[in-house]
Every structure is written in structure tokens, then in C-alpha cells.
Amino acid sequence: MKSGLSKALVTGGAGFIGSHLVDTLVKEGCDVVVLDDLSAGSLSNLDHVKDKITFYKGDIQDQNILMKASENCDVIFHMAALVSVTKTVDNPVDSAFINDIGTLQVLESARQSKVKRVVLSSSSAVYGDDPFLPKHENMPPKPMSPYAVQKLTGELYARIYYDLYGLETVCLRYFNVYGPRQDPSSPYSGVISIFITRAVSKKPPVIYGDGKQYRDFVFVKDVVKANLLAAIADGAAGQIFNIGTGKNVSINSLWDMTCLLSGLNIKPEYAPPRSGDILESVASIEQAKSALGFEPDYLFEKGLEITFKWYKDSRK
Ligand code: UD1
């Protein structure tokens, strides 16, 4: 697809998801500005496009740098955030400055710079442990961590900016995103990055609980596609969309598939369930399909294979 965007700002553009979005925008010939404080993202994610983008190292709480970075942009993709749920639990106030005040500053700069639309990255974390499946956008949110409260607050501010100021905002609630460049280094990193890293080093993974719990894993390129559609779709402004696949994969079968890809036959180790672990999560993507025309392109097997190859190659 071609979005036809002429200039875009990606906050958090040096991060896992942001850098993939930057790649696609650059390929489309869009003039791309990245604002990232490099606290979680890395310049190595942008090395191959560094001559084709404008990069600002800075904080989304800094209005001056935001105003500069958003000048003449058609759209801002707001991806910068403190994404570690555990860090927001440990630092509820500091994380609120980044995730709430930062988001507010992004919206305010967009309003002042007369940017047409802002696409905000939200999270399925806002649903908490509501057992209703699949999760759909009209369910009452049930945030269970400062992170989830902060994402929900961002959505509410986005709505207010649309209603009060006419700034077109679209919020995307990502389910479990995976793909190349995801950092596997913390025990709370995404399970796919952890399992593949274990397989590449021929070690068993730890499965918390019985492994029958499942998630809706969405490949990072499909999340990029959803962002581009959200940036251009007529009638999407002021709305919230789930971004997943609508399908689920259990943690046991994730390890089986990883073993198949790596030619290994390693039995996982089992440990007690993580406290607060949600058993089942799967998205209804009907609204994204009808309003954005979103349809995931990557079957799970395909996305996993690409991701596996990337971790294997980057280990060399
Ligand atoms: C995601 C967030 C998490 C947040 C939660 C609630 C990510 C990477 N994690 O967790 O921070 O608290 O939503 O909104 O986005 N697992 C294993 N072994 C491992 C790692 C994980 O068995 O080594 C299991 C977990 O217990 C879980 C499943 O794999 O059941 C998925 O884990 P994870 O990738 O952390 O995602 P969420 O649990 O959905």
C-alpha cells in the first residue's frame, strides 16, 4: 500500500516498532523526522536509513524540540513511551511524566503546528483481566497497572483533542507485537524474543504455568500497516482500534513451532505461573477491518520464521 504521506514525525522512531515504521515511510519516499531520547531505542535500528531521515535526540516532554520536529508534518506517529509495565509499577510518578505528560505535549505540539492527524500507540493492557473474549473496543477498560492507566489516559486526551480542537487522533491498541529488533534482554521482554533467543543458543525456555495460556501475536510489519492505514483512513478520527490478528497461539505451541524452525527437540522447563498473568487474550479486529481496511498480511508461521532468521543472523 502507498500512504501518500509527504512528511511524518515518528516519536520513538529508534525503537522496535518505530524503526520498522520509519523503514516503510522512507521506502514510500516520505520525508521522515524521528524524535527519540534513546532510552530504550537504539541508533543501530536506524543505521541503514540514517542519511535519509532527520533525527532529533530528545524527550517528548520538551515542547521546543517537539515543535521543531513536527514542523510541516501531515501526521505524527506517537510511539515514544516507557513500555515496561514493571518499570511503571516501580516508578508510577516518573513514568506518568513520560507516558502522560509526554503524550499531552505531543498532542499540544500537533495542535500548535497544525498537524492534521496523530496516530497514538496504545495497548491491549487497557483491558486488564476481563475474561470476555475476544476483546473488543467497546468493553469497559480495566487497567491493572500504571502503564495501562497511562495508555488509557493518552486515549482520553486524544479524544478530547479531537472533540475540542478538531485535531484528528486515532488510537491503536496493540496486542502482543513481535518481530526483528525486539529486545530480548529482560525477563519481561516479549515471550517470542525470549524463546527464539533460547532456541538460538540451544537452551530450554521457562514456561510459566501449564503453557496453555494464549496470546494474539501480531507481526511488527502488520502493526506498521495498521499505522499507515490509521494515518489516512477517512472517518477514523476520534476512534480506537484493536490491532492484532484475531487468532491465538498458546505458549506451548509457540515453543513447539520455535523448535521446528530451529531443528531442535528441547523440552521446556515449567515454573509456577507469573502473578497476575492473563490466561487468554485475543483481539476482535472487526472495527479495524471495517473502518481502516486493516487485514494482517503475515500468518503466524511466516512472521515467526522471519523473526527467527533475524535473531539467528544477528547473533553471527
Ligand atoms: C504483556 C506485556 C506485559 C504486561 C501484560 C499485561 C509485553 C512483552 N508484555 O504481557 O508487560 O504486564 O501484557 O498487559 O508486551 N512467558 C513464559 N516464559 C517466558 C516469558 C513469558 O512462559 O520466558 C509467558 C507469560 O507468562 C505469558 C506469555 O508467555 O503467559 C506471554 O508473555 P509476554 O510476552 O510477557 O506477554 P503478556 O503476558 O501478554
Short mmCIF file of C-alpha atoms and ligand atoms in Angstrom, two decimals:
data_model
loop_
_atom_site.label_atom_id
_atom_site.label_comp_id
_atom_site.label_asym_id
_atom_site.label_seq_id
_atom_site.Cartn_x
_atom_site.Cartn_y
_atom_site.Cartn_z
CA MET A 1 0.00 0.00 0.00
CA LYS A 2 1.02 3.63 -0.58
CA SER A 3 0.01 6.10 2.09
CA GLY A 4 0.94 9.21 0.08
CA LEU A 5 2.15 11.00 3.23
CA SER A 6 4.66 13.72 2.44
CA LYS A 7 6.16 14.41 5.89
CA ALA A 8 5.80 12.48 9.13
CA LEU A 9 7.21 12.62 12.64
CA VAL A 10 7.76 9.33 14.43
CA THR A 11 8.31 9.72 18.16
CA GLY A 12 10.14 6.67 19.46
CA GLY A 13 11.31 6.06 15.90
CA ALA A 14 14.55 4.38 17.05
CA GLY A 15 12.61 1.73 18.94
CA PHE A 16 11.41 -1.72 17.95
CA ILE A 17 8.10 -0.81 16.30
CA GLY A 18 9.00 2.79 15.44
CA SER A 19 12.07 1.85 13.42
CA HIS A 20 10.04 -0.55 11.26
CA LEU A 21 7.56 2.22 10.59
CA VAL A 22 10.43 4.55 9.66
CA ASP A 23 11.72 1.93 7.18
CA THR A 24 8.37 1.77 5.40
CA LEU A 25 7.86 5.53 5.34
CA VAL A 26 11.35 6.05 3.90
CA LYS A 27 10.67 3.40 1.24
CA GLU A 28 7.50 5.26 0.31
CA GLY A 29 9.50 8.45 -0.25
CA CYS A 30 8.05 10.23 2.78
CA ASP A 31 10.15 12.89 4.48
CA VAL A 32 10.72 11.31 7.92
CA VAL A 33 11.61 13.01 11.19
CA VAL A 34 12.46 10.89 14.23
CA LEU A 35 12.40 12.09 17.81
CA ASP A 36 13.83 9.63 20.30
CA ASP A 37 15.70 10.01 23.58
CA LEU A 38 17.42 6.64 23.00
CA SER A 39 16.47 5.44 26.49
CA ALA A 40 15.10 2.22 25.03
CA GLY A 41 15.55 2.65 21.29
CA SER A 42 18.89 2.43 19.54
CA LEU A 43 20.52 4.23 16.65
CA SER A 44 21.56 0.84 15.31
CA ASN A 45 17.89 0.30 14.40
CA LEU A 46 18.15 3.30 12.07
CA ASP A 47 21.69 2.89 10.81
CA HIS A 48 20.62 1.77 7.33
CA VAL A 49 18.38 4.86 6.83
CA LYS A 50 20.37 7.45 8.75
CA ASP A 51 21.16 9.52 5.65
CA LYS A 52 17.53 9.60 4.62
CA ILE A 53 15.88 10.89 7.80
CA THR A 54 16.11 13.83 10.18
CA PHE A 55 16.93 12.65 13.68
CA TYR A 56 16.41 14.59 16.91
CA LYS A 57 17.68 13.14 20.15
CA GLY A 58 15.30 14.43 22.75
CA ASP A 59 12.48 13.97 25.17
CA ILE A 60 8.78 14.14 24.28
CA GLN A 61 8.27 16.30 27.37
CA ASP A 62 10.32 19.04 25.69
CA GLN A 63 7.85 21.26 23.85
CA ASN A 64 10.57 23.18 21.99
CA ILE A 65 12.08 20.15 20.33
CA LEU A 66 8.61 18.75 19.58
CA MET A 67 7.59 21.98 17.85
CA LYS A 68 10.72 21.87 15.73
CA ALA A 69 10.32 18.18 14.89
CA SER A 70 6.64 18.46 13.97
CA GLU A 71 7.02 21.45 11.65
CA ASN A 72 5.12 20.93 8.35
CA CYS A 73 4.24 17.32 9.19
CA ASP A 74 0.98 15.81 7.90
CA VAL A 75 0.98 13.27 10.66
CA ILE A 76 2.67 12.34 13.93
CA PHE A 77 3.01 8.69 14.84
CA HIS A 78 3.38 8.77 18.61
CA MET A 79 5.27 5.66 19.70
CA ALA A 80 7.65 7.00 22.32
CA ALA A 81 6.81 5.63 25.76
CA LEU A 82 8.16 3.87 28.78
CA VAL A 83 6.93 0.47 27.64
CA SER A 84 7.98 -1.69 30.55
CA VAL A 85 4.96 -2.46 32.71
CA THR A 86 7.19 -3.40 35.64
CA LYS A 87 9.05 -0.10 35.44
CA THR A 88 5.76 1.79 35.64
CA VAL A 89 4.84 -0.29 38.69
CA ASP A 90 8.19 0.60 40.30
CA ASN A 91 8.01 4.27 39.22
CA PRO A 92 4.38 5.29 38.89
CA VAL A 93 5.07 9.03 39.02
CA ASP A 94 8.16 9.25 36.80
CA SER A 95 6.54 7.00 34.22
CA ALA A 96 3.42 9.20 34.20
CA PHE A 97 5.57 12.17 33.22
CA ILE A 98 6.82 10.28 30.20
CA ASN A 99 3.65 8.44 29.20
CA ASP A 100 1.00 11.01 30.15
CA ILE A 101 2.63 14.44 30.08
CA GLY A 102 4.75 13.36 27.11
CA THR A 103 1.64 12.30 25.19
CA LEU A 104 -0.10 15.53 26.11
CA GLN A 105 2.88 17.52 24.84
CA VAL A 106 2.79 15.59 21.56
CA LEU A 107 -0.91 16.38 21.12
CA GLU A 108 -0.37 20.00 22.05
CA SER A 109 2.52 20.41 19.59
CA ALA A 110 0.38 18.83 16.89
CA ARG A 111 -2.37 21.34 17.65
CA GLN A 112 0.01 24.28 17.59
CA SER A 113 1.91 23.12 14.50
CA LYS A 114 -1.39 22.45 12.73
CA VAL A 115 -0.57 18.81 12.10
CA LYS A 116 -3.65 17.13 10.64
CA ARG A 117 -3.56 13.79 12.40
CA VAL A 118 -1.86 11.98 15.29
CA VAL A 119 -1.78 8.18 15.47
CA LEU A 120 -1.17 7.03 19.05
CA SER A 121 0.18 3.66 20.13
CA SER A 122 -1.97 2.23 22.90
CA SER A 123 -2.11 -1.27 24.31
CA SER A 124 -4.36 -4.24 24.97
CA ALA A 125 -3.19 -3.76 28.58
CA VAL A 126 -6.17 -1.40 28.98
CA TYR A 127 -8.49 -4.47 29.01
CA GLY A 128 -6.78 -5.93 32.10
CA ASP A 129 -8.01 -9.39 33.03
CA ASP A 130 -11.57 -9.07 31.78
CA PRO A 131 -12.30 -12.68 30.77
CA PHE A 132 -14.61 -11.73 27.89
CA LEU A 133 -13.21 -12.88 24.55
CA PRO A 134 -12.42 -11.68 22.00
CA LYS A 135 -11.57 -8.27 23.42
CA HIS A 136 -13.47 -5.56 21.63
CA GLU A 137 -13.12 -1.84 21.77
CA ASN A 138 -16.47 -1.20 23.46
CA MET A 139 -15.65 -3.25 26.54
CA PRO A 140 -15.15 -1.16 29.67
CA PRO A 141 -11.43 -0.78 30.25
CA LYS A 142 -9.96 -2.40 33.32
CA PRO A 143 -6.41 -1.11 33.71
CA MET A 144 -4.37 -3.07 36.25
CA SER A 145 -1.03 -1.25 36.17
CA PRO A 146 0.18 2.34 35.98
CA TYR A 147 1.19 1.51 32.39
CA ALA A 148 -2.39 0.60 31.46
CA VAL A 149 -3.76 3.69 33.22
CA GLN A 150 -1.25 5.84 31.33
CA LYS A 151 -2.19 4.33 27.97
CA LEU A 152 -5.88 4.82 28.72
CA THR A 153 -5.23 8.42 29.77
CA GLY A 154 -3.47 9.01 26.44
CA GLU A 155 -6.55 7.70 24.63
CA LEU A 156 -8.80 10.03 26.62
CA TYR A 157 -6.62 13.04 25.87
CA ALA A 158 -6.63 12.04 22.20
CA ARG A 159 -10.42 12.03 22.22
CA ILE A 160 -10.55 15.44 23.91
CA TYR A 161 -8.13 16.93 21.39
CA TYR A 162 -10.39 15.70 18.61
CA ASP A 163 -13.60 16.96 20.23
CA LEU A 164 -12.29 20.31 21.45
CA TYR A 165 -9.73 21.26 18.84
CA GLY A 166 -10.56 19.15 15.80
CA LEU A 167 -7.12 17.51 15.83
CA GLU A 168 -7.65 14.14 14.13
CA THR A 169 -6.48 11.46 16.54
CA VAL A 170 -6.55 7.69 16.09
CA CYS A 171 -5.56 5.27 18.87
CA LEU A 172 -4.33 1.77 18.17
CA ARG A 173 -4.43 -0.87 20.89
CA TYR A 174 -1.66 -3.29 20.05
CA PHE A 175 -1.89 -6.89 21.16
CA ASN A 176 1.36 -8.89 21.50
CA VAL A 177 3.69 -7.44 18.89
CA TYR A 178 6.74 -9.45 17.80
CA GLY A 179 9.41 -9.33 15.12
CA PRO A 180 13.01 -8.44 14.36
CA ARG A 181 14.69 -5.85 16.65
CA GLN A 182 12.61 -6.67 19.71
CA ASP A 183 14.90 -6.57 22.72
CA PRO A 184 15.01 -9.97 24.47
CA SER A 185 17.21 -8.87 27.36
CA SER A 186 14.74 -8.58 30.24
CA PRO A 187 12.74 -11.44 31.78
CA TYR A 188 9.69 -9.26 30.96
CA SER A 189 10.59 -8.92 27.29
CA GLY A 190 8.12 -10.35 24.80
CA VAL A 191 7.96 -14.13 25.07
CA ILE A 192 8.80 -14.64 21.38
CA SER A 193 12.05 -12.71 21.62
CA ILE A 194 12.97 -14.73 24.73
CA PHE A 195 12.06 -18.13 23.27
CA ILE A 196 13.88 -17.53 19.99
CA THR A 197 16.99 -16.34 21.84
CA ARG A 198 16.87 -19.52 23.93
CA ALA A 199 16.49 -21.67 20.82
CA VAL A 200 19.34 -19.93 19.00
CA SER A 201 21.61 -20.68 21.96
CA LYS A 202 20.16 -24.22 22.20
CA LYS A 203 18.83 -23.76 25.71
CA PRO A 204 15.39 -24.67 27.10
CA PRO A 205 12.92 -21.87 27.80
CA VAL A 206 10.98 -21.44 31.03
CA ILE A 207 7.24 -21.71 30.58
CA TYR A 208 5.27 -20.09 33.39
CA GLY A 209 2.18 -22.12 34.26
CA ASP A 210 1.00 -25.03 32.12
CA GLY A 211 1.72 -23.24 28.83
CA LYS A 212 -1.90 -23.49 27.72
CA GLN A 213 -2.35 -19.74 28.12
CA TYR A 214 -2.54 -17.97 24.80
CA ARG A 215 -1.98 -14.62 23.13
CA ASP A 216 -2.80 -12.83 19.91
CA PHE A 217 0.67 -12.34 18.42
CA VAL A 218 0.84 -9.71 15.70
CA PHE A 219 3.86 -9.28 13.43
CA VAL A 220 5.51 -5.86 13.56
CA LYS A 221 5.04 -5.25 9.80
CA ASP A 222 1.30 -5.65 10.26
CA VAL A 223 1.43 -3.06 13.04
CA VAL A 224 3.21 -0.73 10.61
CA LYS A 225 0.47 -1.35 8.06
CA ALA A 226 -2.18 -0.54 10.67
CA ASN A 227 -0.42 2.74 11.48
CA LEU A 228 -0.31 3.80 7.83
CA LEU A 229 -3.98 2.97 7.36
CA ALA A 230 -4.83 4.87 10.55
CA ALA A 231 -2.95 7.88 9.19
CA ILE A 232 -5.03 8.10 6.03
CA ALA A 233 -8.40 6.39 6.54
CA ASP A 234 -11.39 8.69 6.19
CA GLY A 235 -13.68 8.57 9.18
CA ALA A 236 -11.09 7.05 11.55
CA ALA A 237 -10.52 10.23 13.53
CA GLY A 238 -11.55 10.17 17.18
CA GLN A 239 -11.63 6.37 17.24
CA ILE A 240 -9.81 3.48 18.91
CA PHE A 241 -8.92 0.22 17.18
CA ASN A 242 -7.57 -3.11 18.31
CA ILE A 243 -4.57 -4.23 16.30
CA GLY A 244 -3.99 -7.96 16.42
CA THR A 245 -4.78 -10.91 14.18
CA GLY A 246 -7.94 -12.26 15.79
CA LYS A 247 -6.15 -15.62 16.16
CA ASN A 248 -4.44 -17.13 19.16
CA VAL A 249 -1.31 -19.19 19.80
CA SER A 250 -0.60 -20.97 23.08
CA ILE A 251 2.77 -20.66 24.77
CA ASN A 252 3.30 -24.44 24.47
CA SER A 253 2.70 -24.38 20.73
CA LEU A 254 4.91 -21.31 20.40
CA TRP A 255 7.82 -23.32 21.79
CA ASP A 256 6.95 -26.33 19.57
CA MET A 257 6.99 -24.10 16.49
CA THR A 258 10.25 -22.49 17.57
CA CYS A 259 11.79 -25.97 17.93
CA LEU A 260 10.58 -26.93 14.46
CA LEU A 261 12.18 -23.83 12.95
CA SER A 262 15.47 -24.41 14.71
CA GLY A 263 15.58 -28.17 14.19
CA LEU A 264 15.76 -28.70 17.94
CA ASN A 265 13.93 -31.03 20.22
CA ILE A 266 14.37 -29.42 23.62
CA LYS A 267 11.82 -29.90 26.37
CA PRO A 268 10.84 -26.65 28.08
CA GLU A 269 11.19 -26.16 31.81
CA TYR A 270 7.96 -25.36 33.64
CA ALA A 271 7.71 -22.88 36.53
CA PRO A 272 4.74 -21.59 38.56
CA PRO A 273 2.53 -19.06 36.77
CA ARG A 274 3.55 -15.39 36.94
CA SER A 275 1.45 -13.46 39.36
CA GLY A 276 -1.24 -11.52 37.54
CA ASP A 277 -0.64 -13.41 34.30
CA ILE A 278 -3.63 -13.19 31.98
CA LEU A 279 -4.63 -16.61 30.67
CA GLU A 280 -6.30 -15.78 27.41
CA SER A 281 -6.02 -12.76 25.17
CA VAL A 282 -7.29 -12.39 21.64
CA ALA A 283 -8.45 -9.34 19.72
CA SER A 284 -11.57 -8.66 17.79
CA ILE A 285 -10.23 -6.78 14.77
CA GLU A 286 -13.61 -6.23 13.13
CA GLN A 287 -13.57 -2.47 13.69
CA ALA A 288 -10.07 -2.09 12.25
CA LYS A 289 -11.16 -4.19 9.26
CA SER A 290 -14.24 -2.16 8.52
CA ALA A 291 -13.04 1.36 9.33
CA LEU A 292 -9.38 1.13 8.34
CA GLY A 293 -9.44 -1.73 5.83
CA PHE A 294 -6.90 -3.50 8.04
CA GLU A 295 -6.15 -7.13 7.35
CA PRO A 296 -2.96 -8.75 8.67
CA ASP A 297 -0.63 -9.94 5.90
CA TYR A 298 1.57 -12.26 7.96
CA LEU A 299 0.45 -15.70 9.06
CA PHE A 300 1.99 -16.51 12.41
CA GLU A 301 4.25 -19.21 10.92
CA LYS A 302 5.64 -16.72 8.40
CA GLY A 303 6.24 -13.94 10.94
CA LEU A 304 7.92 -16.37 13.33
CA GLU A 305 10.19 -17.67 10.59
CA ILE A 306 11.30 -14.14 9.61
CA THR A 307 11.89 -13.28 13.27
CA PHE A 308 13.83 -16.47 13.93
CA LYS A 309 16.07 -15.85 10.93
CA TRP A 310 16.76 -12.29 12.07
CA TYR A 311 17.83 -13.35 15.59
CA LYS A 312 19.94 -16.15 14.14
CA ASP A 313 21.68 -13.84 11.65
CA SER A 314 22.22 -11.05 14.15
CA ARG A 315 23.93 -13.48 16.52
CA LYS A 316 26.64 -14.18 13.93
C1 UD1 B 1 2.11 -8.12 28.15
C2 UD1 B 1 3.29 -7.23 28.49
C3 UD1 B 1 3.42 -7.18 29.96
C4 UD1 B 1 2.10 -6.71 30.60
C5 UD1 B 1 0.94 -7.58 30.15
C6 UD1 B 1 -0.40 -7.08 30.63
C7 UD1 B 1 4.92 -7.49 26.69
C8 UD1 B 1 6.19 -8.07 26.27
N1 UD1 B 1 4.49 -7.81 27.92
O1 UD1 B 1 2.39 -9.34 28.77
O2 UD1 B 1 4.47 -6.31 30.27
O3 UD1 B 1 2.17 -6.81 32.00
O4 UD1 B 1 0.92 -7.61 28.70
O5 UD1 B 1 -0.90 -6.13 29.84
O6 UD1 B 1 4.30 -6.73 25.99
N2 UD1 B 1 6.08 -16.43 29.27
C9 UD1 B 1 6.70 -17.63 29.53
N3 UD1 B 1 8.07 -17.63 29.56
C10 UD1 B 1 8.83 -16.52 29.35
C11 UD1 B 1 8.16 -15.29 29.08
C12 UD1 B 1 6.78 -15.29 29.06
O7 UD1 B 1 6.06 -18.66 29.75
O8 UD1 B 1 10.05 -16.60 29.39
C13 UD1 B 1 4.61 -16.43 29.21
C14 UD1 B 1 4.00 -15.40 30.15
O9 UD1 B 1 3.81 -15.92 31.43
C15 UD1 B 1 2.67 -15.13 29.43
C16 UD1 B 1 3.01 -15.31 27.95
O10 UD1 B 1 4.23 -16.03 27.92
O11 UD1 B 1 1.69 -16.06 29.80
C17 UD1 B 1 3.20 -14.00 27.20
O12 UD1 B 1 4.13 -13.21 27.94
P1 UD1 B 1 4.60 -11.75 27.46
O13 UD1 B 1 5.27 -11.85 26.16
O14 UD1 B 1 5.32 -11.12 28.58
O15 UD1 B 1 3.24 -11.00 27.16
P2 UD1 B 1 1.99 -10.69 28.14
O16 UD1 B 1 1.89 -11.65 29.24
O17 UD1 B 1 0.81 -10.57 27.25
#
